[in-house]
């Protein structure tokens, strides 16, 4: 075949084949629309990073109290989520039962308590026969569990991927999405298969957020097997920015701020970059005992406003020069959020120029440092700041019109 004929054939074939490929991931019987309840990244707290399986209703109540009274609720946090190990057995009719020793009042009473504080309530389950912690999973009980959750007042479900054998992730998450949508209650679906089954290709129609990696650990740069440091996870997010947006977010895992393994400077960098990534901001520390320093990081309203920006565009790393990076996130109305990030062992003067920000060189802009709150007025051409070792300077740049 002559080359131009081959090209013409390929072009026609592409036109015919493309729609089939595009729809391959769209349905699997999921015809009820996904509720629009995560138009900005969900914010809340989850028990796992601090407590693992050592969780009970007293701790959850204390966290809900703290979230409501400490200013976290005012800053936008709303979901109180119990992770693995709340489950114990199933009753004769298959209804999932909470551990009676740790949750003697039952999950509904706990959800009612959380709701009474003006907050929302979340639970964890798993698409396999067992959860990662060995408790009963939802396989074969998806619709019954979804109805039970709805009757208890659950607003958010984190759905894990242990003990699933050789099964298809898209199909399994579709089943639970369908069950939740038919449960009669709007429930956020947080997909947790660690990015193993290419969720970027199918998860956006199914869940509200999906994990992109294995678990985070409370460390700046030290990885340990399955659990990964802040830096390791951050690097895995670099190419994922096209996948994320309102009601469908990349989830680089929960926050470690306040858990003790990093310095305050490192935690500020962690929080800044998660906000740049439009990550769900799910605190993972004990809110009932947190220090003022931790509280002030988690409730920085200027940084949270970047995370919650309604345009929903995840930041891109536009400069990578060894240990020095510039991350940029476009915001609604033309502002830019910028993080100058210094991974090195020494402080460094760093700059970003207007060309990198796609702004005309002569344009004046106000630059607000979102941690120090200092504002530089009418800046032209570039912005420069001293960035501490292992630190981030995060600014909001507002062009003058
Ligand atoms: C992991 C998950 C963690 C936590 C844990 C509970 O698979 O990534 O975030 O939920 O299971 O066992």
PDB file of N, CA, C and O in Angstrom, residues 4 8 38 40 45 95 97 104 129 132 146-147 153 184 199 211 215 230 237 256 277 279 337 362 371 388:
ATOM      1  N   UNK A   4       0.661   7.289   1.436  1.00  0.00           N
ATOM      2  CA  UNK A   4      -0.429   8.235   1.743  1.00  0.00           C
ATOM      3  C   UNK A   4      -1.755   7.505   1.934  1.00  0.00           C
ATOM      4  O   UNK A   4      -2.603   7.896   2.720  1.00  0.00           O
ATOM      5  N   UNK A   8      -4.122   7.671   5.131  1.00  0.00           N
ATOM      6  CA  UNK A   8      -5.545   8.003   5.051  1.00  0.00           C
ATOM      7  C   UNK A   8      -6.365   6.935   5.761  1.00  0.00           C
ATOM      8  O   UNK A   8      -7.272   7.237   6.534  1.00  0.00           O
ATOM      9  N   UNK A  38     -18.242  17.040  45.783  1.00  0.00           N
ATOM     10  CA  UNK A  38     -16.805  17.294  46.020  1.00  0.00           C
ATOM     11  C   UNK A  38     -16.297  18.248  44.932  1.00  0.00           C
ATOM     12  O   UNK A  38     -15.284  17.992  44.291  1.00  0.00           O
ATOM     13  N   UNK A  40     -14.975  21.036  45.334  1.00  0.00           N
ATOM     14  CA  UNK A  40     -13.610  21.369  45.754  1.00  0.00           C
ATOM     15  C   UNK A  40     -13.121  20.172  46.575  1.00  0.00           C
ATOM     16  O   UNK A  40     -13.931  19.361  47.035  1.00  0.00           O
ATOM     17  N   UNK A  45     -10.760  14.746  58.539  1.00  0.00           N
ATOM     18  CA  UNK A  45      -9.803  14.026  59.392  1.00  0.00           C
ATOM     19  C   UNK A  45     -10.041  12.540  59.208  1.00  0.00           C
ATOM     20  O   UNK A  45     -11.175  12.102  58.981  1.00  0.00           O
ATOM     21  N   UNK A  95     -25.718  -8.127  57.984  1.00  0.00           N
ATOM     22  CA  UNK A  95     -25.454  -6.713  58.304  1.00  0.00           C
ATOM     23  C   UNK A  95     -24.112  -6.563  59.012  1.00  0.00           C
ATOM     24  O   UNK A  95     -23.815  -7.290  59.972  1.00  0.00           O
ATOM     25  N   UNK A  97     -21.329  -5.391  61.496  1.00  0.00           N
ATOM     26  CA  UNK A  97     -21.422  -5.022  62.915  1.00  0.00           C
ATOM     27  C   UNK A  97     -20.118  -4.356  63.359  1.00  0.00           C
ATOM     28  O   UNK A  97     -19.038  -4.871  63.080  1.00  0.00           O
ATOM     29  N   UNK A 104     -19.155   0.744  71.672  1.00  0.00           N
ATOM     30  CA  UNK A 104     -20.323   0.170  72.358  1.00  0.00           C
ATOM     31  C   UNK A 104     -21.633   0.877  72.025  1.00  0.00           C
ATOM     32  O   UNK A 104     -22.692   0.246  72.022  1.00  0.00           O
ATOM     33  N   UNK A 129     -12.687  -9.577  50.309  1.00  0.00           N
ATOM     34  CA  UNK A 129     -13.389 -10.346  51.334  1.00  0.00           C
ATOM     35  C   UNK A 129     -13.040  -9.822  52.727  1.00  0.00           C
ATOM     36  O   UNK A 129     -13.839  -9.902  53.653  1.00  0.00           O
ATOM     37  N   UNK A 132      -7.765  -4.493  54.860  1.00  0.00           N
ATOM     38  CA  UNK A 132      -6.314  -4.695  55.009  1.00  0.00           C
ATOM     39  C   UNK A 132      -5.983  -5.119  56.436  1.00  0.00           C
ATOM     40  O   UNK A 132      -5.020  -5.848  56.670  1.00  0.00           O
ATOM     41  N   UNK A 146     -23.935  -0.512  51.602  1.00  0.00           N
ATOM     42  CA  UNK A 146     -24.255   0.876  51.239  1.00  0.00           C
ATOM     43  C   UNK A 146     -25.569   1.307  51.899  1.00  0.00           C
ATOM     44  O   UNK A 146     -25.686   2.430  52.404  1.00  0.00           O
ATOM     45  N   UNK A 147     -26.527   0.393  51.930  1.00  0.00           N
ATOM     46  CA  UNK A 147     -27.808   0.734  52.581  1.00  0.00           C
ATOM     47  C   UNK A 147     -27.613   0.921  54.086  1.00  0.00           C
ATOM     48  O   UNK A 147     -28.193   1.820  54.701  1.00  0.00           O
ATOM     49  N   UNK A 153     -26.199   7.266  58.470  1.00  0.00           N
ATOM     50  CA  UNK A 153     -25.864   8.680  58.231  1.00  0.00           C
ATOM     51  C   UNK A 153     -24.435   8.899  57.753  1.00  0.00           C
ATOM     52  O   UNK A 153     -23.845   9.958  57.984  1.00  0.00           O
ATOM     53  N   UNK A 184     -29.757   6.120  48.540  1.00  0.00           N
ATOM     54  CA  UNK A 184     -30.661   7.169  49.006  1.00  0.00           C
ATOM     55  C   UNK A 184     -29.946   8.279  49.751  1.00  0.00           C
ATOM     56  O   UNK A 184     -30.587   9.202  50.268  1.00  0.00           O
ATOM     57  N   UNK A 199      -6.018   4.165  37.801  1.00  0.00           N
ATOM     58  CA  UNK A 199      -7.301   4.833  38.064  1.00  0.00           C
ATOM     59  C   UNK A 199      -7.483   6.103  37.230  1.00  0.00           C
ATOM     60  O   UNK A 199      -8.614   6.516  36.989  1.00  0.00           O
ATOM     61  N   UNK A 211      -6.667   7.534  45.340  1.00  0.00           N
ATOM     62  CA  UNK A 211      -5.260   7.507  45.753  1.00  0.00           C
ATOM     63  C   UNK A 211      -4.380   7.264  44.547  1.00  0.00           C
ATOM     64  O   UNK A 211      -4.727   6.503  43.650  1.00  0.00           O
ATOM     65  N   UNK A 215       0.931   4.023  50.758  1.00  0.00           N
ATOM     66  CA  UNK A 215       0.705   4.866  51.936  1.00  0.00           C
ATOM     67  C   UNK A 215       1.821   5.884  52.194  1.00  0.00           C
ATOM     68  O   UNK A 215       2.998   5.598  52.008  1.00  0.00           O
ATOM     69  N   UNK A 230       7.099  11.875  52.322  1.00  0.00           N
ATOM     70  CA  UNK A 230       6.504  13.050  51.686  1.00  0.00           C
ATOM     71  C   UNK A 230       7.149  13.315  50.321  1.00  0.00           C
ATOM     72  O   UNK A 230       6.449  13.495  49.314  1.00  0.00           O
ATOM     73  N   UNK A 237       3.446  12.752  41.875  1.00  0.00           N
ATOM     74  CA  UNK A 237       2.274  13.546  41.463  1.00  0.00           C
ATOM     75  C   UNK A 237       2.550  14.416  40.234  1.00  0.00           C
ATOM     76  O   UNK A 237       1.623  14.954  39.623  1.00  0.00           O
ATOM     77  N   UNK A 256       0.278  14.276  57.216  1.00  0.00           N
ATOM     78  CA  UNK A 256       1.016  13.816  58.405  1.00  0.00           C
ATOM     79  C   UNK A 256       1.328  14.983  59.336  1.00  0.00           C
ATOM     80  O   UNK A 256       1.982  14.786  60.369  1.00  0.00           O
ATOM     81  N   UNK A 277      -1.483  20.825  45.032  1.00  0.00           N
ATOM     82  CA  UNK A 277      -1.924  19.647  44.270  1.00  0.00           C
ATOM     83  C   UNK A 277      -3.446  19.496  44.243  1.00  0.00           C
ATOM     84  O   UNK A 277      -3.949  18.530  43.670  1.00  0.00           O
ATOM     85  N   UNK A 279      -5.151  18.579  46.635  1.00  0.00           N
ATOM     86  CA  UNK A 279      -5.363  17.300  47.323  1.00  0.00           C
ATOM     87  C   UNK A 279      -6.526  17.414  48.302  1.00  0.00           C
ATOM     88  O   UNK A 279      -6.725  18.481  48.896  1.00  0.00           O
ATOM     89  N   UNK A 337      -1.010  30.795  42.193  1.00  0.00           N
ATOM     90  CA  UNK A 337      -0.349  30.358  43.429  1.00  0.00           C
ATOM     91  C   UNK A 337       1.000  29.775  43.027  1.00  0.00           C
ATOM     92  O   UNK A 337       1.094  29.039  42.039  1.00  0.00           O
ATOM     93  N   UNK A 362       6.350  43.353  31.835  1.00  0.00           N
ATOM     94  CA  UNK A 362       6.104  44.679  32.430  1.00  0.00           C
ATOM     95  C   UNK A 362       4.915  44.717  33.369  1.00  0.00           C
ATOM     96  O   UNK A 362       4.642  45.750  33.987  1.00  0.00           O
ATOM     97  N   UNK A 371       2.382  32.416  54.245  1.00  0.00           N
ATOM     98  CA  UNK A 371       2.764  32.011  55.604  1.00  0.00           C
ATOM     99  C   UNK A 371       3.130  33.227  56.456  1.00  0.00           C
ATOM    100  O   UNK A 371       2.625  33.368  57.570  1.00  0.00           O
ATOM    101  N   UNK A 388      13.868  28.602  53.259  1.00  0.00           N
ATOM    102  CA  UNK A 388      14.664  27.816  54.211  1.00  0.00           C
ATOM    103  C   UNK A 388      14.950  26.409  53.685  1.00  0.00           C
ATOM    104  O   UNK A 388      14.229  25.899  52.816  1.00  0.00           O
TER     105      UNK A 388
END
